[in-house]
CSV table of C-alpha atoms and ligand atoms in Angstrom, one decimal:
chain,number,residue,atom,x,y,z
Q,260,UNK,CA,-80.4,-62.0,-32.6
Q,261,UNK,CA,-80.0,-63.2,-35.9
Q,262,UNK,CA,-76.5,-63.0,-38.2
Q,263,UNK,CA,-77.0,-62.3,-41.7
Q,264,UNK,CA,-75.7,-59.7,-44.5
Q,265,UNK,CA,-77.2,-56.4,-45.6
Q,266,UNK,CA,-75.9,-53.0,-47.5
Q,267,UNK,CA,-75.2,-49.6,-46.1
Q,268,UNK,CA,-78.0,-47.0,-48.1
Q,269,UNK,CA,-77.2,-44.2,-45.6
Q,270,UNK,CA,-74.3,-42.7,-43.5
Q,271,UNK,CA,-74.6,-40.0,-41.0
Q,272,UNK,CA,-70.8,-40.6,-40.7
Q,273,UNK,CA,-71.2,-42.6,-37.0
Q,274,UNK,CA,-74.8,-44.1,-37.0
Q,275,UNK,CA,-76.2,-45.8,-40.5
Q,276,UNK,CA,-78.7,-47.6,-42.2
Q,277,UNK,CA,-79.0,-50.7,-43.6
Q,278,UNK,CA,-81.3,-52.2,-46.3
Q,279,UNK,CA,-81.4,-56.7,-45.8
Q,280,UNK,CA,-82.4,-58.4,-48.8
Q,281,UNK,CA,-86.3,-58.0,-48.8
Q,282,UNK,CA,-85.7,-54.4,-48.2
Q,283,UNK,CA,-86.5,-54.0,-44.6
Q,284,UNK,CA,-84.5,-51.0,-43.4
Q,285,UNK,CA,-82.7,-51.1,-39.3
Q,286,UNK,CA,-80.7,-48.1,-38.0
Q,287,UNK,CA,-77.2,-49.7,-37.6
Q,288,UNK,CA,-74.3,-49.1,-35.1
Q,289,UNK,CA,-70.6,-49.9,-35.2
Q,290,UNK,CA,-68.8,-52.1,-32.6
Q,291,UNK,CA,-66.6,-49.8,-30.2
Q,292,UNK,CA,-65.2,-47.0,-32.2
Q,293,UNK,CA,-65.1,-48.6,-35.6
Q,294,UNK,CA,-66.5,-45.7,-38.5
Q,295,UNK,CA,-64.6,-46.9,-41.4
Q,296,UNK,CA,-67.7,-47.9,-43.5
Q,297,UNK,CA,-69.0,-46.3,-46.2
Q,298,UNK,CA,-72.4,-45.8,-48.5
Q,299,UNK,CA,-72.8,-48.5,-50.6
Q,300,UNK,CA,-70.6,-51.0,-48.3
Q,301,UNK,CA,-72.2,-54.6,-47.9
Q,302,UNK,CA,-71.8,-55.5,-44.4
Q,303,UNK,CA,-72.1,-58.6,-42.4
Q,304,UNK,CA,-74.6,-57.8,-39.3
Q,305,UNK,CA,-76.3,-58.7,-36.4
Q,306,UNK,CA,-79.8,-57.7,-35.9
Q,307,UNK,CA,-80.7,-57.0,-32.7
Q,308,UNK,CA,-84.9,-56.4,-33.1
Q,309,UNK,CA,-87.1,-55.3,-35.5
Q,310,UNK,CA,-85.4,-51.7,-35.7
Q,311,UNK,CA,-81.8,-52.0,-34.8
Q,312,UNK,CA,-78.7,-53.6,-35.7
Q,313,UNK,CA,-74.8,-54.4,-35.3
Q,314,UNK,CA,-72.3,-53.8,-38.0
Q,315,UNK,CA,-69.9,-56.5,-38.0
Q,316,UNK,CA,-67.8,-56.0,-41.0
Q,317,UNK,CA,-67.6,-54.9,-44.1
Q,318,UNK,CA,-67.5,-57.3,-47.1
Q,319,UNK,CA,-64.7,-57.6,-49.9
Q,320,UNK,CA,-65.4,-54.1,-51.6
Q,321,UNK,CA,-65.0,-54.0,-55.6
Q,322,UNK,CA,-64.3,-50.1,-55.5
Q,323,UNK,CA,-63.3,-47.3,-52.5
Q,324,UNK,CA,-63.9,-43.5,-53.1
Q,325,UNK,CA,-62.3,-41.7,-50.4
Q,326,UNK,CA,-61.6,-38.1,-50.2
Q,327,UNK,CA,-57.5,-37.3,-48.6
Q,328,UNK,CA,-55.7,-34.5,-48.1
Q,329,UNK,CA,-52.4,-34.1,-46.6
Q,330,UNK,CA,-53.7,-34.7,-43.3
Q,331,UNK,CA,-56.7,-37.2,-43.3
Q,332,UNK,CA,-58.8,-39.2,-45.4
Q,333,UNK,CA,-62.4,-40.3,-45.2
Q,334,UNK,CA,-64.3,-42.6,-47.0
Q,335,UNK,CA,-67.3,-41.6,-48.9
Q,336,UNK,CA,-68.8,-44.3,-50.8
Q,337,UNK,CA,-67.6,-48.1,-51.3
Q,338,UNK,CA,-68.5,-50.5,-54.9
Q,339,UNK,CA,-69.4,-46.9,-57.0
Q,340,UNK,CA,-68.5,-48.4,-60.5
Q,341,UNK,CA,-69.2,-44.9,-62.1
Q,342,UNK,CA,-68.5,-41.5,-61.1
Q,343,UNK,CA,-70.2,-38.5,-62.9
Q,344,UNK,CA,-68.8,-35.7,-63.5
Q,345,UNK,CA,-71.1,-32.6,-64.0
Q,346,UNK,CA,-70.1,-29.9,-65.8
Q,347,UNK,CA,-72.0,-26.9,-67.3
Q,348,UNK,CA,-71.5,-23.7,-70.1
Q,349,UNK,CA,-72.3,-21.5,-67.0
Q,350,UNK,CA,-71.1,-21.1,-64.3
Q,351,UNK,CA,-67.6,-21.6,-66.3
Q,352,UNK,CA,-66.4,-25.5,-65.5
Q,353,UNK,CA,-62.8,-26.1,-64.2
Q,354,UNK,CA,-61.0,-28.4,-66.0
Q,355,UNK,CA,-58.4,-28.9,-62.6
Q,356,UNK,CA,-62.1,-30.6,-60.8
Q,357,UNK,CA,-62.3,-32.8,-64.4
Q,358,UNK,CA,-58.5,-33.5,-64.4
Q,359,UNK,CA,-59.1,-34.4,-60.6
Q,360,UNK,CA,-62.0,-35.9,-60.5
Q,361,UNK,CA,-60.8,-38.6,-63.9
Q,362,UNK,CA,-57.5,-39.5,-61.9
Q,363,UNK,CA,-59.3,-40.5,-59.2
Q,364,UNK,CA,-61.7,-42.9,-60.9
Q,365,UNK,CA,-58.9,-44.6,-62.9
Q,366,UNK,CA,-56.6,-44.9,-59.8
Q,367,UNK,CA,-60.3,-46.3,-58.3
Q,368,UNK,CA,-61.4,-48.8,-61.0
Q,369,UNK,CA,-64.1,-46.6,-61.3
Q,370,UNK,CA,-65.4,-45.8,-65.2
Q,371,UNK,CA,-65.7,-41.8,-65.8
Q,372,UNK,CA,-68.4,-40.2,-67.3
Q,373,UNK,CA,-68.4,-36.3,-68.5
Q,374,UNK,CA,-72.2,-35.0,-68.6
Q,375,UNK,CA,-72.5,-31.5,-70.3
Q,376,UNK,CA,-75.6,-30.2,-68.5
Q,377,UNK,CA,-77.4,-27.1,-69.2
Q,378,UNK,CA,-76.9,-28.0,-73.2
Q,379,UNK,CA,-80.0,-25.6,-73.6
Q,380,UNK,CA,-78.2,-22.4,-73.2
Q,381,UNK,CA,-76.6,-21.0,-75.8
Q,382,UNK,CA,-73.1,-21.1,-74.0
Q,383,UNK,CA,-72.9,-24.9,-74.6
Q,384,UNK,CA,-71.1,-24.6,-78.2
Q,385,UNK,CA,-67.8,-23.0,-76.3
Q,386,UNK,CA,-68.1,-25.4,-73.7
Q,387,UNK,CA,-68.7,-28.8,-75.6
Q,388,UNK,CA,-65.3,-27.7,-77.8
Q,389,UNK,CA,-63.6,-27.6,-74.1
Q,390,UNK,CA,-64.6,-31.3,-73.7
Q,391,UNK,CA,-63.4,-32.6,-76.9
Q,392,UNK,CA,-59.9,-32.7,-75.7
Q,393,UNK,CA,-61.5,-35.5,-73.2
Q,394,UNK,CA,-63.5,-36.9,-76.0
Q,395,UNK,CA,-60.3,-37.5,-78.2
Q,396,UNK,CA,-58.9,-39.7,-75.3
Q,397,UNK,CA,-62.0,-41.7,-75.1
Q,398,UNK,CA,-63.3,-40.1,-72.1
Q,399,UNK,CA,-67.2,-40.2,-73.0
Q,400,UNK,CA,-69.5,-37.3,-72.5
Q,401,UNK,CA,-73.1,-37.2,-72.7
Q,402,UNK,CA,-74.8,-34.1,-73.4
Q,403,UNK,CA,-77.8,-33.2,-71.5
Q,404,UNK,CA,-80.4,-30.1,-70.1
Q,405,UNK,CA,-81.7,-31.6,-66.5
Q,406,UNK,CA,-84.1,-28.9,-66.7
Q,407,UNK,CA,-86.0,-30.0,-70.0
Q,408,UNK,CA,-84.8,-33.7,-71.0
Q,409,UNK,CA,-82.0,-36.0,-68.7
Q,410,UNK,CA,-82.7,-39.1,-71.0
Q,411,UNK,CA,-79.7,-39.4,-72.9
Q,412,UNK,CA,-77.9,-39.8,-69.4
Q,413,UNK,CA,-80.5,-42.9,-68.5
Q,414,UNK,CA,-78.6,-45.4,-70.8
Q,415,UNK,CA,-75.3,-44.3,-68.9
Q,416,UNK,CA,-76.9,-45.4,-65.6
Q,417,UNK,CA,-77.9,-48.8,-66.2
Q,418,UNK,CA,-76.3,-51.4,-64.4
Q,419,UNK,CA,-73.8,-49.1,-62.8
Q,420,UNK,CA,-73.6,-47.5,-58.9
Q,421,UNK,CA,-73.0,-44.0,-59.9
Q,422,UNK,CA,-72.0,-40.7,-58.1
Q,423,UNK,CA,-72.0,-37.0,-59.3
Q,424,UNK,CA,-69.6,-34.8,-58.5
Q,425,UNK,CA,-69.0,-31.6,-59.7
Q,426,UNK,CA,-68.8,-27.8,-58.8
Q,427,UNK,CA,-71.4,-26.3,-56.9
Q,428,UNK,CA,-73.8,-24.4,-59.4
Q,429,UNK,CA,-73.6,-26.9,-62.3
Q,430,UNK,CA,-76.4,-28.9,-62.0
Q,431,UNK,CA,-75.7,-31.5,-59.3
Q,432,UNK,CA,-79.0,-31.1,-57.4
Q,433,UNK,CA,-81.3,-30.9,-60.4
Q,434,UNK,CA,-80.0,-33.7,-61.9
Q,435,UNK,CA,-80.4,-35.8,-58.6
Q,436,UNK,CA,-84.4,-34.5,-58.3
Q,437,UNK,CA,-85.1,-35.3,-61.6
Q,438,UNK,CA,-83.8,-38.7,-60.9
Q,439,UNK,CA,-85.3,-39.3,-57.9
Q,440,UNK,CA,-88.5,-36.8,-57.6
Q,441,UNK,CA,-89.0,-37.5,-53.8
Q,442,UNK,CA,-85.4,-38.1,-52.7
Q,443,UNK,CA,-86.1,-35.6,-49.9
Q,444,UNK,CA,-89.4,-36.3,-48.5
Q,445,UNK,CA,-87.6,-39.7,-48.6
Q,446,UNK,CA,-84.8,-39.3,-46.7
Q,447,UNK,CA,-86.7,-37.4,-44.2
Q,448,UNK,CA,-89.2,-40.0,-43.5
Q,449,UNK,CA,-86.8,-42.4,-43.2
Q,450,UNK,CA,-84.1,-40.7,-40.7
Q,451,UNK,CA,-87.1,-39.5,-38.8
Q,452,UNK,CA,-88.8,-43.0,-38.3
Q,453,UNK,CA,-85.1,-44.4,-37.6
Q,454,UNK,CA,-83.7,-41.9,-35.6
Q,455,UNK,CA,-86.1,-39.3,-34.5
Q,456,UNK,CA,-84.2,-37.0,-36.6
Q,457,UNK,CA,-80.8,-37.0,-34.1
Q,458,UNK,CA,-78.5,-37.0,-36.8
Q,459,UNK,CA,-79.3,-34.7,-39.1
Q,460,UNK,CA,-76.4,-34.0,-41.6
Q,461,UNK,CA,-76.1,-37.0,-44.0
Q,462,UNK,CA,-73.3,-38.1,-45.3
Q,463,UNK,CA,-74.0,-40.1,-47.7
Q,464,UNK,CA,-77.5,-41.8,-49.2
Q,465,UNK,CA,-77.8,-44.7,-52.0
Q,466,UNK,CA,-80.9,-44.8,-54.0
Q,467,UNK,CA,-82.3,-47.5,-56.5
Q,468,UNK,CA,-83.5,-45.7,-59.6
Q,469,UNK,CA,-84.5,-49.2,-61.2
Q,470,UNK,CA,-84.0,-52.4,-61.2
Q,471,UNK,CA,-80.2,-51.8,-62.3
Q,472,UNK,CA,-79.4,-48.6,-61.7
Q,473,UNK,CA,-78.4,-47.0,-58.7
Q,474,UNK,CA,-77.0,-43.3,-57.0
Q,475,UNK,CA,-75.1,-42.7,-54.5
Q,476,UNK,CA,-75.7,-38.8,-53.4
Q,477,UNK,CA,-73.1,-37.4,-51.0
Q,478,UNK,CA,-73.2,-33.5,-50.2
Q,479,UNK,CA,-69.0,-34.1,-49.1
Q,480,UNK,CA,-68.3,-35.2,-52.9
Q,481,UNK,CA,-67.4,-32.0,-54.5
Q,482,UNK,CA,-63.8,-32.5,-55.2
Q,483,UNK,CA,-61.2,-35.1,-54.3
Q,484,UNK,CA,-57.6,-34.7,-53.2
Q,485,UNK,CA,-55.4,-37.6,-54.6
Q,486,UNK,CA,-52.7,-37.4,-51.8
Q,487,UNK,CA,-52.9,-41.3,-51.8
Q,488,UNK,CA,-51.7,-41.9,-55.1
Q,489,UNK,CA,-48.3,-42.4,-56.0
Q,490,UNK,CA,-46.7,-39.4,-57.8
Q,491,UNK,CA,-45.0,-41.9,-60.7
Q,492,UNK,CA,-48.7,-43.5,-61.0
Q,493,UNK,CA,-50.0,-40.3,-62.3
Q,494,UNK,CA,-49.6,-40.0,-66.0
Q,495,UNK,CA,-50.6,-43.8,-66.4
Q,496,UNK,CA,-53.8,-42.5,-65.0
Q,497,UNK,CA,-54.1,-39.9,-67.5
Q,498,UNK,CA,-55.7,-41.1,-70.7
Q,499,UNK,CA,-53.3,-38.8,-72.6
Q,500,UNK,CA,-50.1,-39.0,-71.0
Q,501,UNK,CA,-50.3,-42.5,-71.4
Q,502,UNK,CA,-48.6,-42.9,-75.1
Q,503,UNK,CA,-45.5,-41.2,-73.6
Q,504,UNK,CA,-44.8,-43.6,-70.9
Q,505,UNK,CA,-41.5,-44.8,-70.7
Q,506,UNK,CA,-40.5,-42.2,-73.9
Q,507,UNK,CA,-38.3,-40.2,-71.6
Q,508,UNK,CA,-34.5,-39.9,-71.8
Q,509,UNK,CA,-34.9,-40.5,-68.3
Q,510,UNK,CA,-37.1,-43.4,-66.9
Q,511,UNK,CA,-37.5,-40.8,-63.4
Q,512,UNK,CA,-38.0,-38.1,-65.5
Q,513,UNK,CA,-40.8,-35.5,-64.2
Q,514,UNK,CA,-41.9,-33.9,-67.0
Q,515,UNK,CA,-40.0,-30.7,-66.4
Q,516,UNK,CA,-37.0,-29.4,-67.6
Q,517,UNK,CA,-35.5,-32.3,-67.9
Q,518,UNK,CA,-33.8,-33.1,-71.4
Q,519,UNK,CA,-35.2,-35.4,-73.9
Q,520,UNK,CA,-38.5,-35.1,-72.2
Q,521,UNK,CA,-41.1,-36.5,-74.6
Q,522,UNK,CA,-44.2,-35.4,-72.5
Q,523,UNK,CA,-43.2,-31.2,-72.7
Q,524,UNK,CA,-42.4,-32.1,-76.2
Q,525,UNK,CA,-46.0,-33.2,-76.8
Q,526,UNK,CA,-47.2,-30.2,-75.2
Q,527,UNK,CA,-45.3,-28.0,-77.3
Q,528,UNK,CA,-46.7,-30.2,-80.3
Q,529,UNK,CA,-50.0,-29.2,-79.1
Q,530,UNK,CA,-51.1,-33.0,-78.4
Q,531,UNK,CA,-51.2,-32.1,-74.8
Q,532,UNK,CA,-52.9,-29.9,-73.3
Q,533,UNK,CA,-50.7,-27.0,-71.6
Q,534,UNK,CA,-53.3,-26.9,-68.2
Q,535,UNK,CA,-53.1,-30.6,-68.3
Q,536,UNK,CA,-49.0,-30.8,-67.4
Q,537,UNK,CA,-49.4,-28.1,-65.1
Q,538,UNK,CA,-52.3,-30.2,-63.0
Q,539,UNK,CA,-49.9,-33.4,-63.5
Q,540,UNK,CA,-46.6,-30.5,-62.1
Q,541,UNK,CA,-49.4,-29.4,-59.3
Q,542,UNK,CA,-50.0,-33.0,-58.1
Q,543,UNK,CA,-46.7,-34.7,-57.8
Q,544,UNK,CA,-46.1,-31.6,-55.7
Q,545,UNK,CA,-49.5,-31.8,-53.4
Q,546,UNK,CA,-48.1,-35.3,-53.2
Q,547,UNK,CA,-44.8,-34.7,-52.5
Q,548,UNK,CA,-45.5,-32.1,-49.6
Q,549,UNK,CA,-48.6,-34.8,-48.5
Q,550,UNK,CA,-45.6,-37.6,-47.7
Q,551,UNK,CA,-43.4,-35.2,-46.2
Q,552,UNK,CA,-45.8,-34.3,-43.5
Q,553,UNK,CA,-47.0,-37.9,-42.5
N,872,GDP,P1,-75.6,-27.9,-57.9
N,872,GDP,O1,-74.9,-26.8,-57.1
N,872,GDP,O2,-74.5,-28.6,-58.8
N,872,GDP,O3,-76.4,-28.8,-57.2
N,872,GDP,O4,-76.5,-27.1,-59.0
N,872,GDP,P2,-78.1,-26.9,-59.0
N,872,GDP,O5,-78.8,-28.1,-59.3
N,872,GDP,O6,-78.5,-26.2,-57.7
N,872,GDP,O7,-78.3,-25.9,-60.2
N,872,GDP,C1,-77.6,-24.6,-60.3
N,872,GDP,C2,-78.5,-23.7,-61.1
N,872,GDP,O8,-78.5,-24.2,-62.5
N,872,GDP,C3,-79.9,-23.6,-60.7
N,872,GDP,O9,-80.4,-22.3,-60.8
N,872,GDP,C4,-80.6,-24.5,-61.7
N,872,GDP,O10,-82.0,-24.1,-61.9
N,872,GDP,C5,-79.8,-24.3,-62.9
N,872,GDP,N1,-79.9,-25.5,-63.9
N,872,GDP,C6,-79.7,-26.8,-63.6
N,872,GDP,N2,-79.9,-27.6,-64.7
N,872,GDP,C7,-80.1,-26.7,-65.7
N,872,GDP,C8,-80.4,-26.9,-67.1
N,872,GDP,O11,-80.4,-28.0,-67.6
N,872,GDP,N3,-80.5,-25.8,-67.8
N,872,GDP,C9,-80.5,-24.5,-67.3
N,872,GDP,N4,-80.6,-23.5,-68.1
N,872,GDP,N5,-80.3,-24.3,-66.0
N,872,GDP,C10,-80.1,-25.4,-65.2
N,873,ZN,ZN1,-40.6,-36.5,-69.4
């Protein structure tokens, strides 16, 4: 038995597996009950032979995604330094899973990227004036067609421990086989040799695209609740609320009927968004009721 460190490339929740540094690959369990590891965790180990292992702990983690509601929260990834956000001219994109999906990567530490996908169809014009309301806050966006050419995305990746997330029907799984043109037969070979195919549903899988680049693919990362943020964090994790902080008449103030209320001002102004108040109104209420129940 043999102590040494090693990174988490697949979760099936319960059971994972772990890559060591010269990229031999063990099927890992958790001591007693422990699950609170993610994808993408480094963890320190003990090997027990030339298949299986011990997770000991996880190391210091530089970022946490973890999905929460008002009732639980689960981890889904650990040191993503990127999260993608996929959106497409058709099916129509929600700007509540962008306004979502943003928060949670600034309250994260985790740098946001808007890709446009589908940019061949001739829908894209109405939907790439939708984004430039993200643009003109500095959120980037990369344009792309994952069907015919993803290369403008490549320079994005480099370097970075990404994750797409995005509404079902935009492009998530194209995207992710053009990346990786075997990712399946992969997977399967591997959970087959490791675990004779007992755990079926993965949770989560991390794979090197290059040297630098890497993806975390999780079929649970479709949306995030935000219950764990702090309802008078929000608008300092929204890129344009942010010049009204602290603007109010009233340092408490909510942003809602309150007088001397600088932020419903700059809606009415037109500098923000009317759909993005309402998602800042709809979140210190799912936060509210999510502290309430606990
Ligand atoms: P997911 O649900 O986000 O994983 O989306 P999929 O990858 O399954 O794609 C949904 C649909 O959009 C499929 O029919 C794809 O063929 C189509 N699609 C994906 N990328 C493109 C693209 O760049 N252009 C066009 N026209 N269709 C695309
Ligand atoms: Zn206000």
């Amino acid at each position: 038995m043999t102590d040494t460190t090693a990174r988490i490339v697949t979760s099936y929740g319960k059971v994972y597996i772990v890559e060591l540094a010269d990229g031999q690959r063990l099927s890992a369990s958790t001591r007693g009950k422990k699950t609170d590891y993610a994808c993408g965790d480094r963890v320190a180990i003990t090997v027990l032979n030339q298949e299986q292992a011990v997770i000991n702990k996880a190391l210091e983690r530089q970022t946490l995604l973890y999905r929460s509601d008002q009732w639980k929260s689960k981890l889904i990834a650990a040191n993503v330094t990127q999260i993608i956000i996929v959106v497409a001219p058709v099916p129509s994109f929600s700007d509540e899973l962008i306004g979502r999906a943003l928060l949670a990567a600034a309250e994260a530490g985790i740098r946001p990227l808007i890709c446009l996908n589908k940019c061949d169809l001739p829908e894209s014009e109405q939907a790439r004036a939708r984004l430039a309301y993200y643009q003109r806050y500095a959120y980037p966006v990369v344009e792309i067609s994952a069907k015919q050419d993803l290369s403008p995305l490549r320079p994005w990746l480099a370097g970075q421990v990404s994750v797409l997330v995005g509404q079902s029907g935009m492009g998530k799984s194209t995207i992710t086989n053009a990346l990786i043109p075997d990712a399946n037969a992969r997977v399967n070979e591997i959970s087959q040799a490791l675990d004779s195919g007992k755990h079926t549903t993965t949770h989560a899988q991390l794979y090197k695209l290059d040297e630098t680049a890497e993806l975390i693919d999780s079929p649970g990362l479709q949306s995030f609740g935000l219950a764990h943020v702090a309802a008078e964090d929000l608008p300092r994790l929204m890129a344009d609320f942010v010049p009204y902080i602290g603007q109010c008449r009233f340092a408490n103030c909510r942003h809602r009927q309150e007088p001397g209320c600088q932020v419903t001002a700059a809606v009415a102004s037109g500098d923000i968004a009317p759909g993005r108040l309402e998602l800042l109104h709809r979140l210190q209420d799912e936060i509210y009721l999510a502290k309430n129940n606990y």
